[in-house]
Amino acid sequence: MKLQVLVAAVNQEVERLAEKMRLESEAIIVNQCDGFGYSEYMHKGRLIRCFCMAERGVGLNRNTALMHSDSEICLFSDEDIVFDPGYEEKILSEFEKNKDADLIVFNFRVDPSRATYYNEKAGRIRWYNYGRYPTYAVAAKVEALRRANVCFSLLFGGGARYSNGEDSLFLHDCLKKGLHLYASCVEIGQEVYRESTWFRGYDQKFFTDRGVLYHALYGIMANLFSLRFLVAHRKEMLKEISLLEAYRLMKDGIAEGKDRK
């Protein structure tokens, strides 16, 4: 099997990114900048292909990289990831151990303020626990994604209309299409902390956008899951906006999601 890292970047010097990220495998870098172009170079004996595009949106970025992938296994990544030595062998070994796995989610070291998961136990990812994983932790069989016709939403995520959630929607669609998702305890790198490109605090837009996302994820159960979300995170998120107001905003987002159907 061959691995390609699919890197989503914004305004980066692509010629330096492979070294910065400590890439040891082939990679496709899609750099959203002010122009268009293509270049390629060798890094540690591996081909790094670079596509530049002026359009914005992390979903569009990842779909572009996936469209150009010609490997058996891809690992989605971001420009602020630094990989551990031997990550390629670790990833391919996990797919060898889990023959029926279509996607495997790996561990990364992250800033505590951004930590949403750490796999302490290997096993299947199901409907009740898929929503906590970031895209950069996901490795997948390229042919399985294409066969299932799964791609990233253009409506959600940095640079899109709604501020985040493209990762949860992607895994949601993978499960819906019957793909087999696994969690691995193997650690393969770290995320270098940086300021979020989309997060501006727990304001009205945050809760409205979350409501649109919850409609896409949970359908008729969106109201219930919205209330559950707010109660669970009230100490962190509800310092400026009351629970009732945040719930109203999320319901407005749910209604907006319904209108988009």
PDB file of C-alpha atoms in Angstrom:
ATOM      1  CA  MET A   1       0.000   0.000   0.000  1.00  0.00           C
ATOM      2  CA  LYS A   2       1.008   3.607  -0.590  1.00  0.00           C
ATOM      3  CA  LEU A   3       0.174   6.577   1.627  1.00  0.00           C
ATOM      4  CA  GLN A   4      -0.380  10.180   0.566  1.00  0.00           C
ATOM      5  CA  VAL A   5      -0.864  13.032   3.017  1.00  0.00           C
ATOM      6  CA  LEU A   6      -3.503  15.483   1.762  1.00  0.00           C
ATOM      7  CA  VAL A   7      -2.591  18.877   3.222  1.00  0.00           C
ATOM      8  CA  ALA A   8      -5.075  21.761   3.455  1.00  0.00           C
ATOM      9  CA  ALA A   9      -3.111  25.025   3.540  1.00  0.00           C
ATOM     10  CA  VAL A  10      -3.818  28.751   3.307  1.00  0.00           C
ATOM     11  CA  ASN A  11      -1.233  31.301   2.108  1.00  0.00           C
ATOM     12  CA  GLN A  12       1.731  29.001   2.701  1.00  0.00           C
ATOM     13  CA  GLU A  13       5.137  28.712   1.046  1.00  0.00           C
ATOM     14  CA  VAL A  14       4.529  25.231  -0.332  1.00  0.00           C
ATOM     15  CA  GLU A  15       8.224  24.639  -1.066  1.00  0.00           C
ATOM     16  CA  ARG A  16       8.964  24.764   2.669  1.00  0.00           C
ATOM     17  CA  LEU A  17       5.879  23.015   3.979  1.00  0.00           C
ATOM     18  CA  ALA A  18       7.120  19.426   3.594  1.00  0.00           C
ATOM     19  CA  GLU A  19      10.136  20.165   5.780  1.00  0.00           C
ATOM     20  CA  LYS A  20       8.066  22.152   8.269  1.00  0.00           C
ATOM     21  CA  MET A  21       5.587  19.291   8.660  1.00  0.00           C
ATOM     22  CA  ARG A  22       8.353  16.640   8.625  1.00  0.00           C
ATOM     23  CA  LEU A  23       6.687  14.725   5.838  1.00  0.00           C
ATOM     24  CA  GLU A  24       8.199  11.321   5.040  1.00  0.00           C
ATOM     25  CA  SER A  25       5.567  10.125   2.566  1.00  0.00           C
ATOM     26  CA  GLU A  26       4.141  11.401  -0.680  1.00  0.00           C
ATOM     27  CA  ALA A  27       1.827  14.381  -0.277  1.00  0.00           C
ATOM     28  CA  ILE A  28      -0.625  16.584  -2.103  1.00  0.00           C
ATOM     29  CA  ILE A  29      -0.720  20.169  -0.858  1.00  0.00           C
ATOM     30  CA  VAL A  30      -3.659  22.371  -1.818  1.00  0.00           C
ATOM     31  CA  ASN A  31      -2.755  25.964  -0.998  1.00  0.00           C
ATOM     32  CA  GLN A  32      -5.541  28.544  -1.006  1.00  0.00           C
ATOM     33  CA  CYS A  33      -3.838  31.812  -1.869  1.00  0.00           C
ATOM     34  CA  ASP A  34      -4.218  34.674  -4.351  1.00  0.00           C
ATOM     35  CA  GLY A  35      -3.644  32.796  -7.578  1.00  0.00           C
ATOM     36  CA  PHE A  36      -3.590  29.503  -9.433  1.00  0.00           C
ATOM     37  CA  GLY A  37      -0.763  27.149 -10.272  1.00  0.00           C
ATOM     38  CA  TYR A  38       0.882  23.753  -9.977  1.00  0.00           C
ATOM     39  CA  SER A  39       4.341  22.684  -8.897  1.00  0.00           C
ATOM     40  CA  GLU A  40       6.036  19.580  -7.579  1.00  0.00           C
ATOM     41  CA  TYR A  41       9.263  18.673  -5.854  1.00  0.00           C
ATOM     42  CA  MET A  42      10.989  15.770  -4.139  1.00  0.00           C
ATOM     43  CA  HIS A  43      11.379  15.651  -0.366  1.00  0.00           C
ATOM     44  CA  LYS A  44      13.259  12.762   1.234  1.00  0.00           C
ATOM     45  CA  GLY A  45      12.820  10.851  -2.002  1.00  0.00           C
ATOM     46  CA  ARG A  46       9.031  11.301  -2.054  1.00  0.00           C
ATOM     47  CA  LEU A  47       6.959  13.329  -4.506  1.00  0.00           C
ATOM     48  CA  ILE A  48       5.207  16.443  -3.150  1.00  0.00           C
ATOM     49  CA  ARG A  49       2.541  17.808  -5.525  1.00  0.00           C
ATOM     50  CA  CYS A  50       1.272  21.354  -4.931  1.00  0.00           C
ATOM     51  CA  PHE A  51      -1.919  22.926  -6.248  1.00  0.00           C
ATOM     52  CA  CYS A  52      -2.614  26.639  -5.715  1.00  0.00           C
ATOM     53  CA  MET A  53      -6.140  28.032  -5.927  1.00  0.00           C
ATOM     54  CA  ALA A  54      -7.767  31.377  -5.169  1.00  0.00           C
ATOM     55  CA  GLU A  55     -11.123  30.003  -3.988  1.00  0.00           C
ATOM     56  CA  ARG A  56     -11.735  29.590  -0.251  1.00  0.00           C
ATOM     57  CA  GLY A  57     -13.323  26.911   1.901  1.00  0.00           C
ATOM     58  CA  VAL A  58     -11.737  23.967   3.687  1.00  0.00           C
ATOM     59  CA  GLY A  59     -14.256  21.534   2.174  1.00  0.00           C
ATOM     60  CA  LEU A  60     -13.299  22.610  -1.345  1.00  0.00           C
ATOM     61  CA  ASN A  61      -9.634  22.317  -0.397  1.00  0.00           C
ATOM     62  CA  ARG A  62      -9.954  18.754   0.876  1.00  0.00           C
ATOM     63  CA  ASN A  63     -12.142  17.649  -2.027  1.00  0.00           C
ATOM     64  CA  THR A  64      -9.563  18.994  -4.483  1.00  0.00           C
ATOM     65  CA  ALA A  65      -6.760  17.053  -2.809  1.00  0.00           C
ATOM     66  CA  LEU A  66      -8.863  13.891  -2.651  1.00  0.00           C
ATOM     67  CA  MET A  67      -9.769  14.207  -6.331  1.00  0.00           C
ATOM     68  CA  HIS A  68      -6.073  14.235  -7.259  1.00  0.00           C
ATOM     69  CA  SER A  69      -5.041  11.408  -4.931  1.00  0.00           C
ATOM     70  CA  ASP A  70      -3.672   8.293  -6.639  1.00  0.00           C
ATOM     71  CA  SER A  71      -2.715   6.262  -3.568  1.00  0.00           C
ATOM     72  CA  GLU A  72      -4.378   3.396  -1.746  1.00  0.00           C
ATOM     73  CA  ILE A  73      -4.416   5.265   1.586  1.00  0.00           C
ATOM     74  CA  CYS A  74      -4.762   8.989   2.235  1.00  0.00           C
ATOM     75  CA  LEU A  75      -4.279  10.914   5.467  1.00  0.00           C
ATOM     76  CA  PHE A  76      -6.083  14.240   5.701  1.00  0.00           C
ATOM     77  CA  SER A  77      -3.944  16.926   7.286  1.00  0.00           C
ATOM     78  CA  ASP A  78      -3.537  20.644   7.959  1.00  0.00           C
ATOM     79  CA  GLU A  79      -0.604  23.002   7.596  1.00  0.00           C
ATOM     80  CA  ASP A  80      -0.085  23.154  11.378  1.00  0.00           C
ATOM     81  CA  ILE A  81       0.561  19.423  11.849  1.00  0.00           C
ATOM     82  CA  VAL A  82       4.062  18.110  12.580  1.00  0.00           C
ATOM     83  CA  PHE A  83       4.465  14.363  12.105  1.00  0.00           C
ATOM     84  CA  ASP A  84       6.461  11.924  14.197  1.00  0.00           C
ATOM     85  CA  PRO A  85       9.194   9.838  12.529  1.00  0.00           C
ATOM     86  CA  GLY A  86       7.802   6.608  11.130  1.00  0.00           C
ATOM     87  CA  TYR A  87       4.193   7.818  10.860  1.00  0.00           C
ATOM     88  CA  GLU A  88       3.777   6.261   7.405  1.00  0.00           C
ATOM     89  CA  GLU A  89       4.723   2.784   8.599  1.00  0.00           C
ATOM     90  CA  LYS A  90       2.466   3.147  11.651  1.00  0.00           C
ATOM     91  CA  ILE A  91      -0.561   4.084   9.528  1.00  0.00           C
ATOM     92  CA  LEU A  92      -0.071   1.336   6.955  1.00  0.00           C
ATOM     93  CA  SER A  93       0.499  -1.204   9.743  1.00  0.00           C
ATOM     94  CA  GLU A  94      -2.862  -0.310  11.332  1.00  0.00           C
ATOM     95  CA  PHE A  95      -4.646  -0.903   8.019  1.00  0.00           C
ATOM     96  CA  GLU A  96      -2.880  -4.251   7.716  1.00  0.00           C
ATOM     97  CA  LYS A  97      -4.132  -5.210  11.182  1.00  0.00           C
ATOM     98  CA  ASN A  98      -7.702  -4.049  10.462  1.00  0.00           C
ATOM     99  CA  LYS A  99      -8.419  -5.504   7.048  1.00  0.00           C
ATOM    100  CA  ASP A 100     -12.060  -4.363   6.960  1.00  0.00           C
ATOM    101  CA  ALA A 101     -11.316  -0.786   8.034  1.00  0.00           C
ATOM    102  CA  ASP A 102     -12.225   1.893   5.510  1.00  0.00           C
ATOM    103  CA  LEU A 103     -11.187   4.748   7.823  1.00  0.00           C
ATOM    104  CA  ILE A 104      -8.938   4.821  10.876  1.00  0.00           C
ATOM    105  CA  VAL A 105      -8.683   7.751  13.302  1.00  0.00           C
ATOM    106  CA  PHE A 106      -5.264   8.252  14.928  1.00  0.00           C
ATOM    107  CA  ASN A 107      -4.040  10.121  18.005  1.00  0.00           C
ATOM    108  CA  PHE A 108      -2.280  13.491  17.968  1.00  0.00           C
ATOM    109  CA  ARG A 109      -0.810  15.624  20.706  1.00  0.00           C
ATOM    110  CA  VAL A 110      -2.751  18.896  20.901  1.00  0.00           C
ATOM    111  CA  ASP A 111      -3.041  21.991  23.068  1.00  0.00           C
ATOM    112  CA  PRO A 112      -5.334  21.199  26.044  1.00  0.00           C
ATOM    113  CA  SER A 113      -7.720  23.981  25.017  1.00  0.00           C
ATOM    114  CA  ARG A 114      -8.375  22.192  21.724  1.00  0.00           C
ATOM    115  CA  ALA A 115      -8.443  18.611  22.961  1.00  0.00           C
ATOM    116  CA  THR A 116     -11.698  16.884  22.010  1.00  0.00           C
ATOM    117  CA  TYR A 117     -10.564  13.265  22.030  1.00  0.00           C
ATOM    118  CA  TYR A 118      -7.710  10.861  22.671  1.00  0.00           C
ATOM    119  CA  ASN A 119      -8.195   7.198  21.843  1.00  0.00           C
ATOM    120  CA  GLU A 120      -7.373   5.175  24.934  1.00  0.00           C
ATOM    121  CA  LYS A 121      -8.958   2.064  23.471  1.00  0.00           C
ATOM    122  CA  ALA A 122      -8.969   0.732  19.917  1.00  0.00           C
ATOM    123  CA  GLY A 123     -12.226  -0.325  18.292  1.00  0.00           C
ATOM    124  CA  ARG A 124     -15.087   0.571  15.990  1.00  0.00           C
ATOM    125  CA  ILE A 125     -16.415   4.119  15.747  1.00  0.00           C
ATOM    126  CA  ARG A 126     -20.205   4.171  15.861  1.00  0.00           C
ATOM    127  CA  TRP A 127     -23.056   6.672  15.654  1.00  0.00           C
ATOM    128  CA  TYR A 128     -22.777   7.569  19.339  1.00  0.00           C
ATOM    129  CA  ASN A 129     -19.105   8.688  19.286  1.00  0.00           C
ATOM    130  CA  TYR A 130     -18.157   9.838  15.776  1.00  0.00           C
ATOM    131  CA  GLY A 131     -18.700  13.581  16.326  1.00  0.00           C
ATOM    132  CA  ARG A 132     -15.567  14.376  18.335  1.00  0.00           C
ATOM    133  CA  TYR A 133     -12.858  13.673  15.763  1.00  0.00           C
ATOM    134  CA  PRO A 134     -11.024  16.306  13.662  1.00  0.00           C
ATOM    135  CA  THR A 135     -10.396  15.639   9.983  1.00  0.00           C
ATOM    136  CA  TYR A 136      -6.614  15.779  10.371  1.00  0.00           C
ATOM    137  CA  ALA A 137      -6.757  12.592  12.455  1.00  0.00           C
ATOM    138  CA  VAL A 138      -8.470  10.588   9.695  1.00  0.00           C
ATOM    139  CA  ALA A 139      -6.752   8.155   7.330  1.00  0.00           C
ATOM    140  CA  ALA A 140      -8.891   6.430   4.709  1.00  0.00           C
ATOM    141  CA  LYS A 141      -8.891   4.017   1.810  1.00  0.00           C
ATOM    142  CA  VAL A 142      -9.259   6.273  -1.212  1.00  0.00           C
ATOM    143  CA  GLU A 143     -11.190   3.760  -3.284  1.00  0.00           C
ATOM    144  CA  ALA A 144     -13.667   3.176  -0.441  1.00  0.00           C
ATOM    145  CA  LEU A 145     -14.456   6.905  -0.302  1.00  0.00           C
ATOM    146  CA  ARG A 146     -14.929   7.073  -4.058  1.00  0.00           C
ATOM    147  CA  ARG A 147     -17.059   3.945  -4.155  1.00  0.00           C
ATOM    148  CA  ALA A 148     -19.307   5.407  -1.439  1.00  0.00           C
ATOM    149  CA  ASN A 149     -19.332   8.810  -3.189  1.00  0.00           C
ATOM    150  CA  VAL A 150     -18.371  10.599   0.039  1.00  0.00           C
ATOM    151  CA  CYS A 151     -16.849  14.074   0.028  1.00  0.00           C
ATOM    152  CA  PHE A 152     -16.656  17.181   2.221  1.00  0.00           C
ATOM    153  CA  SER A 153     -19.453  19.725   2.522  1.00  0.00           C
ATOM    154  CA  LEU A 154     -18.865  23.092   0.859  1.00  0.00           C
ATOM    155  CA  LEU A 155     -21.239  24.805   3.317  1.00  0.00           C
ATOM    156  CA  PHE A 156     -19.401  24.109   6.579  1.00  0.00           C
ATOM    157  CA  GLY A 157     -15.900  24.819   7.857  1.00  0.00           C
ATOM    158  CA  GLY A 158     -13.344  27.607   7.657  1.00  0.00           C
ATOM    159  CA  GLY A 159     -13.954  29.874   4.671  1.00  0.00           C
ATOM    160  CA  ALA A 160     -17.497  28.555   4.143  1.00  0.00           C
ATOM    161  CA  ARG A 161     -20.914  29.992   5.015  1.00  0.00           C
ATOM    162  CA  TYR A 162     -21.211  28.102   8.294  1.00  0.00           C
ATOM    163  CA  SER A 163     -18.202  28.255  10.533  1.00  0.00           C
ATOM    164  CA  ASN A 164     -17.419  24.632  11.391  1.00  0.00           C
ATOM    165  CA  GLY A 165     -18.656  21.051  11.362  1.00  0.00           C
ATOM    166  CA  GLU A 166     -17.353  19.719   8.049  1.00  0.00           C
ATOM    167  CA  ASP A 167     -15.412  17.000   9.902  1.00  0.00           C
ATOM    168  CA  SER A 168     -18.476  15.667  11.754  1.00  0.00           C
ATOM    169  CA  LEU A 169     -20.558  15.761   8.573  1.00  0.00           C
ATOM    170  CA  PHE A 170     -17.885  13.835   6.685  1.00  0.00           C
ATOM    171  CA  LEU A 171     -17.767  11.031   9.258  1.00  0.00           C
ATOM    172  CA  HIS A 172     -21.586  11.099   9.483  1.00  0.00           C
ATOM    173  CA  ASP A 173     -21.803  10.502   5.726  1.00  0.00           C
ATOM    174  CA  CYS A 174     -19.191   7.743   5.885  1.00  0.00           C
ATOM    175  CA  LEU A 175     -21.234   5.882   8.508  1.00  0.00           C
ATOM    176  CA  LYS A 176     -24.444   6.497   6.568  1.00  0.00           C
ATOM    177  CA  LYS A 177     -22.872   4.906   3.479  1.00  0.00           C
ATOM    178  CA  GLY A 178     -21.887   1.822   5.467  1.00  0.00           C
ATOM    179  CA  LEU A 179     -18.134   2.394   5.673  1.00  0.00           C
ATOM    180  CA  HIS A 180     -16.243   0.827   8.565  1.00  0.00           C
ATOM    181  CA  LEU A 181     -14.614   3.374  10.887  1.00  0.00           C
ATOM    182  CA  TYR A 182     -12.020   2.444  13.514  1.00  0.00           C
ATOM    183  CA  ALA A 183     -10.201   4.255  16.327  1.00  0.00           C
ATOM    184  CA  SER A 184      -6.501   3.553  16.831  1.00  0.00           C
ATOM    185  CA  CYS A 185      -4.419   4.228  19.947  1.00  0.00           C
ATOM    186  CA  VAL A 186      -1.339   4.918  17.798  1.00  0.00           C
ATOM    187  CA  GLU A 187       0.041   8.467  18.046  1.00  0.00           C
ATOM    188  CA  ILE A 188       1.499   9.902  14.850  1.00  0.00           C
ATOM    189  CA  GLY A 189       2.190  13.597  15.443  1.00  0.00           C
ATOM    190  CA  GLN A 190       1.182  16.862  17.031  1.00  0.00           C
ATOM    191  CA  GLU A 191      -0.853  19.938  16.215  1.00  0.00           C
ATOM    192  CA  VAL A 192       1.056  23.194  16.630  1.00  0.00           C
ATOM    193  CA  TYR A 193      -1.259  25.643  18.380  1.00  0.00           C
ATOM    194  CA  ARG A 194      -2.412  28.697  16.413  1.00  0.00           C
ATOM    195  CA  GLU A 195      -5.322  31.108  16.576  1.00  0.00           C
ATOM    196  CA  SER A 196      -8.478  29.750  14.961  1.00  0.00           C
ATOM    197  CA  THR A 197      -9.277  31.168  11.523  1.00  0.00           C
ATOM    198  CA  TRP A 198     -13.025  30.988  12.163  1.00  0.00           C
ATOM    199  CA  PHE A 199     -13.757  31.078  15.906  1.00  0.00           C
ATOM    200  CA  ARG A 200     -14.738  34.528  17.222  1.00  0.00           C
ATOM    201  CA  GLY A 201     -16.252  33.521  20.521  1.00  0.00           C
ATOM    202  CA  TYR A 202     -19.566  32.049  21.605  1.00  0.00           C
ATOM    203  CA  ASP A 203     -21.636  34.686  19.875  1.00  0.00           C
ATOM    204  CA  GLN A 204     -24.929  34.627  17.985  1.00  0.00           C
ATOM    205  CA  LYS A 205     -23.346  33.314  14.797  1.00  0.00           C
ATOM    206  CA  PHE A 206     -21.692  30.456  16.664  1.00  0.00           C
ATOM    207  CA  PHE A 207     -24.994  29.142  18.037  1.00  0.00           C
ATOM    208  CA  THR A 208     -26.968  29.755  14.838  1.00  0.00           C
ATOM    209  CA  ASP A 209     -24.341  27.952  12.753  1.00  0.00           C
ATOM    210  CA  ARG A 210     -24.352  25.101  15.268  1.00  0.00           C
ATOM    211  CA  GLY A 211     -28.110  24.801  14.850  1.00  0.00           C
ATOM    212  CA  VAL A 212     -27.754  24.470  11.060  1.00  0.00           C
ATOM    213  CA  LEU A 213     -25.121  21.789  11.611  1.00  0.00           C
ATOM    214  CA  TYR A 214     -27.279  19.891  14.101  1.00  0.00           C
ATOM    215  CA  HIS A 215     -30.144  19.804  11.613  1.00  0.00           C
ATOM    216  CA  ALA A 216     -27.788  18.226   9.067  1.00  0.00           C
ATOM    217  CA  LEU A 217     -26.476  15.712  11.611  1.00  0.00           C
ATOM    218  CA  TYR A 218     -29.562  14.797  13.635  1.00  0.00           C
ATOM    219  CA  GLY A 219     -32.651  15.710  11.608  1.00  0.00           C
ATOM    220  CA  ILE A 220     -35.827  15.520  13.703  1.00  0.00           C
ATOM    221  CA  MET A 221     -33.713  14.994  16.847  1.00  0.00           C
ATOM    222  CA  ALA A 222     -31.836  18.299  16.357  1.00  0.00           C
ATOM    223  CA  ASN A 223     -33.763  20.231  19.043  1.00  0.00           C
ATOM    224  CA  LEU A 224     -33.093  17.588  21.680  1.00  0.00           C
ATOM    225  CA  PHE A 225     -29.402  17.301  20.823  1.00  0.00           C
ATOM    226  CA  SER A 226     -29.105  21.109  20.816  1.00  0.00           C
ATOM    227  CA  LEU A 227     -30.444  21.320  24.365  1.00  0.00           C
ATOM    228  CA  ARG A 228     -28.166  18.482  25.448  1.00  0.00           C
ATOM    229  CA  PHE A 229     -25.179  20.278  23.885  1.00  0.00           C
ATOM    230  CA  LEU A 230     -25.952  23.555  25.658  1.00  0.00           C
ATOM    231  CA  VAL A 231     -26.482  21.958  29.065  1.00  0.00           C
ATOM    232  CA  ALA A 232     -23.254  19.950  28.751  1.00  0.00           C
ATOM    233  CA  HIS A 233     -21.183  23.025  27.803  1.00  0.00           C
ATOM    234  CA  ARG A 234     -23.025  25.751  29.708  1.00  0.00           C
ATOM    235  CA  LYS A 235     -20.115  26.694  32.003  1.00  0.00           C
ATOM    236  CA  GLU A 236     -17.752  27.183  29.073  1.00  0.00           C
ATOM    237  CA  MET A 237     -20.057  28.657  26.424  1.00  0.00           C
ATOM    238  CA  LEU A 238     -22.854  30.513  28.218  1.00  0.00           C
ATOM    239  CA  LYS A 239     -21.037  33.338  29.945  1.00  0.00           C
ATOM    240  CA  GLU A 240     -22.338  36.120  27.676  1.00  0.00           C
ATOM    241  CA  ILE A 241     -25.528  34.530  26.310  1.00  0.00           C
ATOM    242  CA  SER A 242     -28.166  32.809  28.451  1.00  0.00           C
ATOM    243  CA  LEU A 243     -29.128  29.188  27.926  1.00  0.00           C
ATOM    244  CA  LEU A 244     -32.595  30.166  26.679  1.00  0.00           C
ATOM    245  CA  GLU A 245     -31.185  32.685  24.208  1.00  0.00           C
ATOM    246  CA  ALA A 246     -28.565  30.222  22.936  1.00  0.00           C
ATOM    247  CA  TYR A 247     -31.276  27.578  22.530  1.00  0.00           C
ATOM    248  CA  ARG A 248     -33.418  30.052  20.575  1.00  0.00           C
ATOM    249  CA  LEU A 249     -30.462  30.808  18.298  1.00  0.00           C
ATOM    250  CA  MET A 250     -29.808  27.127  17.710  1.00  0.00           C
ATOM    251  CA  LYS A 251     -33.470  26.576  16.869  1.00  0.00           C
ATOM    252  CA  ASP A 252     -33.236  29.480  14.402  1.00  0.00           C
ATOM    253  CA  GLY A 253     -30.298  27.641  12.820  1.00  0.00           C
ATOM    254  CA  ILE A 254     -32.278  24.395  12.716  1.00  0.00           C
ATOM    255  CA  ALA A 255     -35.114  26.221  10.925  1.00  0.00           C
ATOM    256  CA  GLU A 256     -32.594  27.678   8.472  1.00  0.00           C
ATOM    257  CA  GLY A 257     -31.243  24.190   7.831  1.00  0.00           C
ATOM    258  CA  LYS A 258     -34.767  22.939   7.089  1.00  0.00           C
ATOM    259  CA  ASP A 259     -35.343  25.802   4.652  1.00  0.00           C
ATOM    260  CA  ARG A 260     -32.224  24.801   2.730  1.00  0.00           C
ATOM    261  CA  LYS A 261     -33.677  21.386   1.936  1.00  0.00           C
TER     262      LYS A 261
END
